[in-house]
């Protein structure tokens, strides 16, 4: 007891050492009593000083705890206080612990908070010996007071079900305290983040932008040609901001790349009301892309004057794919336009393709000046554009050699130092081997069609000594994904650990990925991003799942990061959701990131936001990471290309021979784990329904069961990321899997199993049925009973 009576100073020093920021184990999850991550206080705490480096208290909360400590001291006998002051400080300060939510049972918001933190049994028994009278001064719980004379019952009531988190044992638990407060990486190396649903019910949301006007509104564009206004409270205006759907060329076919593709507000929008859009148009068999200028209505700041359209630039499209679609304003005030190479496979236009032809506007990054265009030309050429004066080049060209850059962004720069500001990141969709991320610079050649990723594509062009192309900062093979979606470098305020992390994704595989630059070497380190499992995201307002087709990324006016994805990549299906990215390991101090949006007069009716997505408890993070390729130039001719995967039959209206389209799924899958399932669906069916196939014993096979029920279907749907099993289909309703062996029969599940192999079944490969009994499911993200 001598050490305990000596006060909290020694214990505080030990705790400070334990709170050094080392790697947080995947099982650990610090959370504060407000269900949000802990933080570093803006200044050191005076009372609970052991949590000055990292915890859950602001100086104001710390001062309140000090006043409570003083009030307890005034009520307790002096002799007892000499013995028990250290205990009182320990228990009061656990409200500042990074693990406060665990200690006070705050993970479940439907249950009342503990009034005393959860204690380890030996600590509680020790405290009871001399300081049991202290509990009535620390807690208003009269039931706890009644247990004061019964040591066993009292300590049992103060114990935690999860003994790893009881106080003070959690202080010496290396699994909990190693790298506390860093972004959590699971056993496979995936950074574990969480999501917050921001908007839903959208039809292929292709862009989300802000107007830089202080209102903190965000504008979400649908591929059909509508733009919606969302206010900072996430309510949506019923009247669209812009509706040019009659002019926009697109279709309901999944994967159609045409449509409304880009939106950018003029840097001086607050004063001139100008915005710019990028969309597809067509008449008969002729198609082209159009960049137009609009002005906001004089009568309503939440609506565009549709009669104000001025066509700035039009470029003919020889095919219906590879349409580009990004518009950005740089810090220089110029408008950057990102075009695709014109479509088809391998950029077959002309001798070297559009991308390498500086006299063509396709396959380029263009830069133009749209200021002071009320009279005279609609745009001017910036005098420092790299090919001004070159008779063999269009003066609009800023960079070339790109295939189909899908989503680019300018780096805002480090909030403190400004480092990185103005860098231009782009995701460039590949042909049949690699996807890449590029840092775009003035006048540079990004290699297509000579090169795809780090490797040669056109060998003759690749061997040309005058190519002088720039390698991507990162490229990944098609076993990782088949259609890159460029993202943003995080520069927001709310999640300091993410600062400098470039976050992007893949439309086809649904992977979220990240790159972080090593400032000493200039190399970029790859980490996959996974959704947090277990308790990591199981807090109010957070979810850990998203629709797989990642269409676009965005940042709001404050710099916080979002992405948009859909369950069905069709311009007419309202399955699109906007998600905000959340770091569950650390946040900025409360109050630091508060915004004060400028008031906006609203004329339209408001539709209040109602979230629909839910947290899904998983036993492992998905998808699994894949080792990234090395960054190097080829020194010899590349090997003969491998056969390309078979493609689904083109839908009516599609042009054959047009190459891989962004959004067109391939058939190559990463190596599955034992018990993995997939759905095989005939053409025309939406995702989430189909014949069930299971991977077992190193091969794929069918599930054949004429007694198949919704409990077994629920296991499949949960593995595939769906919340509900709407129906268990039987007797080959979705086709017979005659090309595969029958691996499972007589499957009986309770519905709680992690995969079908954990259910009771006849035995792997044992069956007494035929393929006409192949099982199927219909999965749903919404409760089918509602």
mmCIF file of N, CA and C in Angstrom, residues 611-663:
data_model
loop_
_atom_site.group_PDB
_atom_site.id
_atom_site.type_symbol
_atom_site.label_atom_id
_atom_site.label_comp_id
_atom_site.label_asym_id
_atom_site.label_seq_id
_atom_site.Cartn_x
_atom_site.Cartn_y
_atom_site.Cartn_z
ATOM 1 N N UNK A 611 -30.236 7.799 -43.027
ATOM 2 C CA UNK A 611 -29.264 6.751 -43.371
ATOM 3 C C UNK A 611 -29.934 5.393 -43.477
ATOM 4 N N UNK A 612 -29.411 4.550 -44.373
ATOM 5 C CA UNK A 612 -29.975 3.220 -44.594
ATOM 6 C C UNK A 612 -28.973 2.094 -44.342
ATOM 7 N N UNK A 613 -27.677 2.398 -44.479
ATOM 8 C CA UNK A 613 -26.669 1.353 -44.340
ATOM 9 C C UNK A 613 -26.455 1.018 -42.871
ATOM 10 N N UNK A 614 -26.012 -0.217 -42.599
ATOM 11 C CA UNK A 614 -25.819 -0.682 -41.230
ATOM 12 C C UNK A 614 -24.442 -1.310 -41.058
ATOM 13 N N UNK A 615 -24.003 -1.335 -39.810
ATOM 14 C CA UNK A 615 -22.757 -2.012 -39.474
ATOM 15 C C UNK A 615 -22.926 -3.514 -39.659
ATOM 16 N N UNK A 616 -21.921 -4.159 -40.269
ATOM 17 C CA UNK A 616 -21.940 -5.615 -40.449
ATOM 18 C C UNK A 616 -20.767 -6.210 -39.694
ATOM 19 N N UNK A 617 -21.055 -7.096 -38.768
ATOM 20 C CA UNK A 617 -19.985 -7.724 -37.990
ATOM 21 C C UNK A 617 -19.320 -8.806 -38.836
ATOM 22 N N UNK A 618 -18.010 -8.699 -38.986
ATOM 23 C CA UNK A 618 -17.244 -9.668 -39.774
ATOM 24 C C UNK A 618 -16.138 -10.251 -38.919
ATOM 25 N N UNK A 619 -15.683 -11.419 -39.323
ATOM 26 C CA UNK A 619 -14.588 -12.054 -38.592
ATOM 27 C C UNK A 619 -13.242 -11.751 -39.218
ATOM 28 N N UNK A 620 -13.227 -11.265 -40.455
ATOM 29 C CA UNK A 620 -11.968 -10.897 -41.071
ATOM 30 C C UNK A 620 -12.202 -9.763 -42.038
ATOM 31 N N UNK A 621 -11.146 -8.977 -42.287
ATOM 32 C CA UNK A 621 -11.267 -7.856 -43.193
ATOM 33 C C UNK A 621 -11.219 -8.347 -44.625
ATOM 34 N N UNK A 622 -11.986 -7.730 -45.484
ATOM 35 C CA UNK A 622 -11.965 -8.033 -46.905
ATOM 36 C C UNK A 622 -11.941 -6.723 -47.652
ATOM 37 N N UNK A 623 -11.394 -6.669 -48.873
ATOM 38 C CA UNK A 623 -10.675 -7.738 -49.549
ATOM 39 C C UNK A 623 -9.236 -7.864 -49.045
ATOM 40 N N UNK A 624 -8.554 -8.927 -49.453
ATOM 41 C CA UNK A 624 -7.185 -9.140 -49.015
ATOM 42 C C UNK A 624 -6.230 -8.327 -49.878
ATOM 43 N N UNK A 625 -5.124 -7.862 -49.297
ATOM 44 C CA UNK A 625 -4.172 -7.106 -50.096
ATOM 45 C C UNK A 625 -3.359 -8.014 -51.000
ATOM 46 N N UNK A 626 -2.811 -7.453 -52.041
ATOM 47 C CA UNK A 626 -1.931 -8.179 -52.943
ATOM 48 C C UNK A 626 -0.640 -7.398 -53.057
ATOM 49 N N UNK A 627 0.466 -8.088 -53.098
ATOM 50 C CA UNK A 627 1.756 -7.428 -53.167
ATOM 51 C C UNK A 627 1.853 -6.587 -54.430
ATOM 52 N N UNK A 628 2.304 -5.349 -54.267
ATOM 53 C CA UNK A 628 2.367 -4.436 -55.399
ATOM 54 C C UNK A 628 3.584 -4.750 -56.258
ATOM 55 N N UNK A 629 3.526 -4.446 -57.569
ATOM 56 C CA UNK A 629 4.674 -4.698 -58.446
ATOM 57 C C UNK A 629 5.800 -3.726 -58.169
ATOM 58 N N UNK A 630 7.007 -4.092 -58.533
ATOM 59 C CA UNK A 630 8.145 -3.210 -58.343
ATOM 60 C C UNK A 630 8.097 -2.083 -59.364
ATOM 61 N N UNK A 631 8.613 -0.936 -58.973
ATOM 62 C CA UNK A 631 8.630 0.226 -59.861
ATOM 63 C C UNK A 631 9.945 0.230 -60.621
ATOM 64 N N UNK A 632 9.930 -0.158 -61.866
ATOM 65 C CA UNK A 632 11.152 -0.177 -62.656
ATOM 66 C C UNK A 632 10.806 -0.141 -64.132
ATOM 67 N N UNK A 633 11.731 0.328 -64.923
ATOM 68 C CA UNK A 633 11.537 0.316 -66.370
ATOM 69 C C UNK A 633 11.963 -1.045 -66.929
ATOM 70 N N UNK A 634 11.290 -1.535 -67.963
ATOM 71 C CA UNK A 634 11.738 -2.786 -68.568
ATOM 72 C C UNK A 634 13.063 -2.577 -69.295
ATOM 73 N N UNK A 635 13.942 -3.551 -69.188
ATOM 74 C CA UNK A 635 15.236 -3.446 -69.867
ATOM 75 C C UNK A 635 15.289 -4.309 -71.108
ATOM 76 N N UNK A 636 14.275 -5.126 -71.298
ATOM 77 C CA UNK A 636 14.214 -5.974 -72.480
ATOM 78 C C UNK A 636 12.779 -6.028 -72.957
ATOM 79 N N UNK A 637 12.610 -6.593 -74.153
ATOM 80 C CA UNK A 637 11.253 -6.697 -74.674
ATOM 81 C C UNK A 637 10.407 -7.535 -73.728
ATOM 82 N N UNK A 638 9.170 -7.139 -73.508
ATOM 83 C CA UNK A 638 8.329 -7.889 -72.578
ATOM 84 C C UNK A 638 7.953 -9.235 -73.149
ATOM 85 N N UNK A 639 7.584 -10.172 -72.284
ATOM 86 C CA UNK A 639 7.161 -11.480 -72.787
ATOM 87 C C UNK A 639 5.868 -11.352 -73.587
ATOM 88 N N UNK A 640 5.598 -12.402 -74.351
ATOM 89 C CA UNK A 640 4.372 -12.404 -75.139
ATOM 90 C C UNK A 640 3.176 -12.228 -74.223
ATOM 91 N N UNK A 641 2.195 -11.442 -74.647
ATOM 92 C CA UNK A 641 1.040 -11.184 -73.776
ATOM 93 C C UNK A 641 0.276 -12.456 -73.477
ATOM 94 N N UNK A 642 -0.227 -12.530 -72.260
ATOM 95 C CA UNK A 642 -1.047 -13.676 -71.884
ATOM 96 C C UNK A 642 -2.429 -13.514 -72.486
ATOM 97 N N UNK A 643 -3.125 -14.638 -72.722
ATOM 98 C CA UNK A 643 -4.482 -14.518 -73.285
ATOM 99 C C UNK A 643 -5.363 -13.687 -72.382
ATOM 100 N N UNK A 644 -6.161 -12.813 -72.971
ATOM 101 C CA UNK A 644 -7.059 -11.974 -72.195
ATOM 102 C C UNK A 644 -8.256 -12.786 -71.742
ATOM 103 N N UNK A 645 -8.806 -12.449 -70.580
ATOM 104 C CA UNK A 645 -9.965 -13.201 -70.099
ATOM 105 C C UNK A 645 -11.151 -13.026 -71.024
ATOM 106 N N UNK A 646 -11.981 -14.048 -71.020
ATOM 107 C CA UNK A 646 -13.166 -13.974 -71.869
ATOM 108 C C UNK A 646 -14.077 -12.865 -71.395
ATOM 109 N N UNK A 647 -14.858 -12.292 -72.305
ATOM 110 C CA UNK A 647 -15.738 -11.186 -71.990
ATOM 111 C C UNK A 647 -17.182 -11.625 -72.131
ATOM 112 N N UNK A 648 -18.049 -10.980 -71.353
ATOM 113 C CA UNK A 648 -19.457 -11.269 -71.569
ATOM 114 C C UNK A 648 -19.909 -10.763 -72.925
ATOM 115 N N UNK A 649 -20.962 -11.351 -73.432
ATOM 116 C CA UNK A 649 -21.494 -10.915 -74.719
ATOM 117 C C UNK A 649 -21.894 -9.455 -74.634
ATOM 118 N N UNK A 650 -21.471 -8.614 -75.610
ATOM 119 C CA UNK A 650 -21.833 -7.195 -75.543
ATOM 120 C C UNK A 650 -23.346 -7.016 -75.519
ATOM 121 N N UNK A 651 -23.777 -6.007 -74.755
ATOM 122 C CA UNK A 651 -25.189 -5.696 -74.699
ATOM 123 C C UNK A 651 -25.616 -5.021 -75.997
ATOM 124 N N UNK A 652 -26.909 -5.088 -76.323
ATOM 125 C CA UNK A 652 -27.376 -4.415 -77.526
ATOM 126 C C UNK A 652 -26.997 -2.942 -77.503
ATOM 127 N N UNK A 653 -26.525 -2.465 -78.661
ATOM 128 C CA UNK A 653 -26.158 -1.070 -78.762
ATOM 129 C C UNK A 653 -24.690 -0.816 -78.509
ATOM 130 N N UNK A 654 -23.949 -1.807 -77.977
ATOM 131 C CA UNK A 654 -22.526 -1.654 -77.732
ATOM 132 C C UNK A 654 -21.750 -1.909 -79.022
ATOM 133 N N UNK A 655 -20.680 -1.166 -79.206
ATOM 134 C CA UNK A 655 -19.842 -1.399 -80.376
ATOM 135 C C UNK A 655 -18.853 -2.501 -80.079
ATOM 136 N N UNK A 656 -18.816 -3.500 -80.895
ATOM 137 C CA UNK A 656 -17.864 -4.592 -80.702
ATOM 138 C C UNK A 656 -16.452 -4.094 -81.009
ATOM 139 N N UNK A 657 -15.497 -4.792 -80.372
ATOM 140 C CA UNK A 657 -14.101 -4.476 -80.646
ATOM 141 C C UNK A 657 -13.650 -3.151 -80.074
ATOM 142 N N UNK A 658 -14.344 -2.643 -79.065
ATOM 143 C CA UNK A 658 -13.998 -1.322 -78.547
ATOM 144 C C UNK A 658 -13.051 -1.386 -77.354
ATOM 145 N N UNK A 659 -12.490 -2.563 -77.051
ATOM 146 C CA UNK A 659 -11.529 -2.651 -75.955
ATOM 147 C C UNK A 659 -12.205 -2.713 -74.603
ATOM 148 N N UNK A 660 -11.382 -2.792 -73.554
ATOM 149 C CA UNK A 660 -11.946 -2.894 -72.209
ATOM 150 C C UNK A 660 -12.541 -1.567 -71.815
ATOM 151 N N UNK A 661 -13.787 -1.604 -71.429
ATOM 152 C CA UNK A 661 -14.472 -0.391 -71.004
ATOM 153 C C UNK A 661 -14.348 -0.255 -69.498
ATOM 154 N N UNK A 662 -14.295 0.961 -69.072
ATOM 155 C CA UNK A 662 -14.319 1.196 -67.632
ATOM 156 C C UNK A 662 -15.673 0.749 -67.101
ATOM 157 N N UNK A 663 -15.644 -0.160 -66.152
ATOM 158 C CA UNK A 663 -16.894 -0.648 -65.611
ATOM 159 C C UNK A 663 -17.281 -2.006 -66.139
#
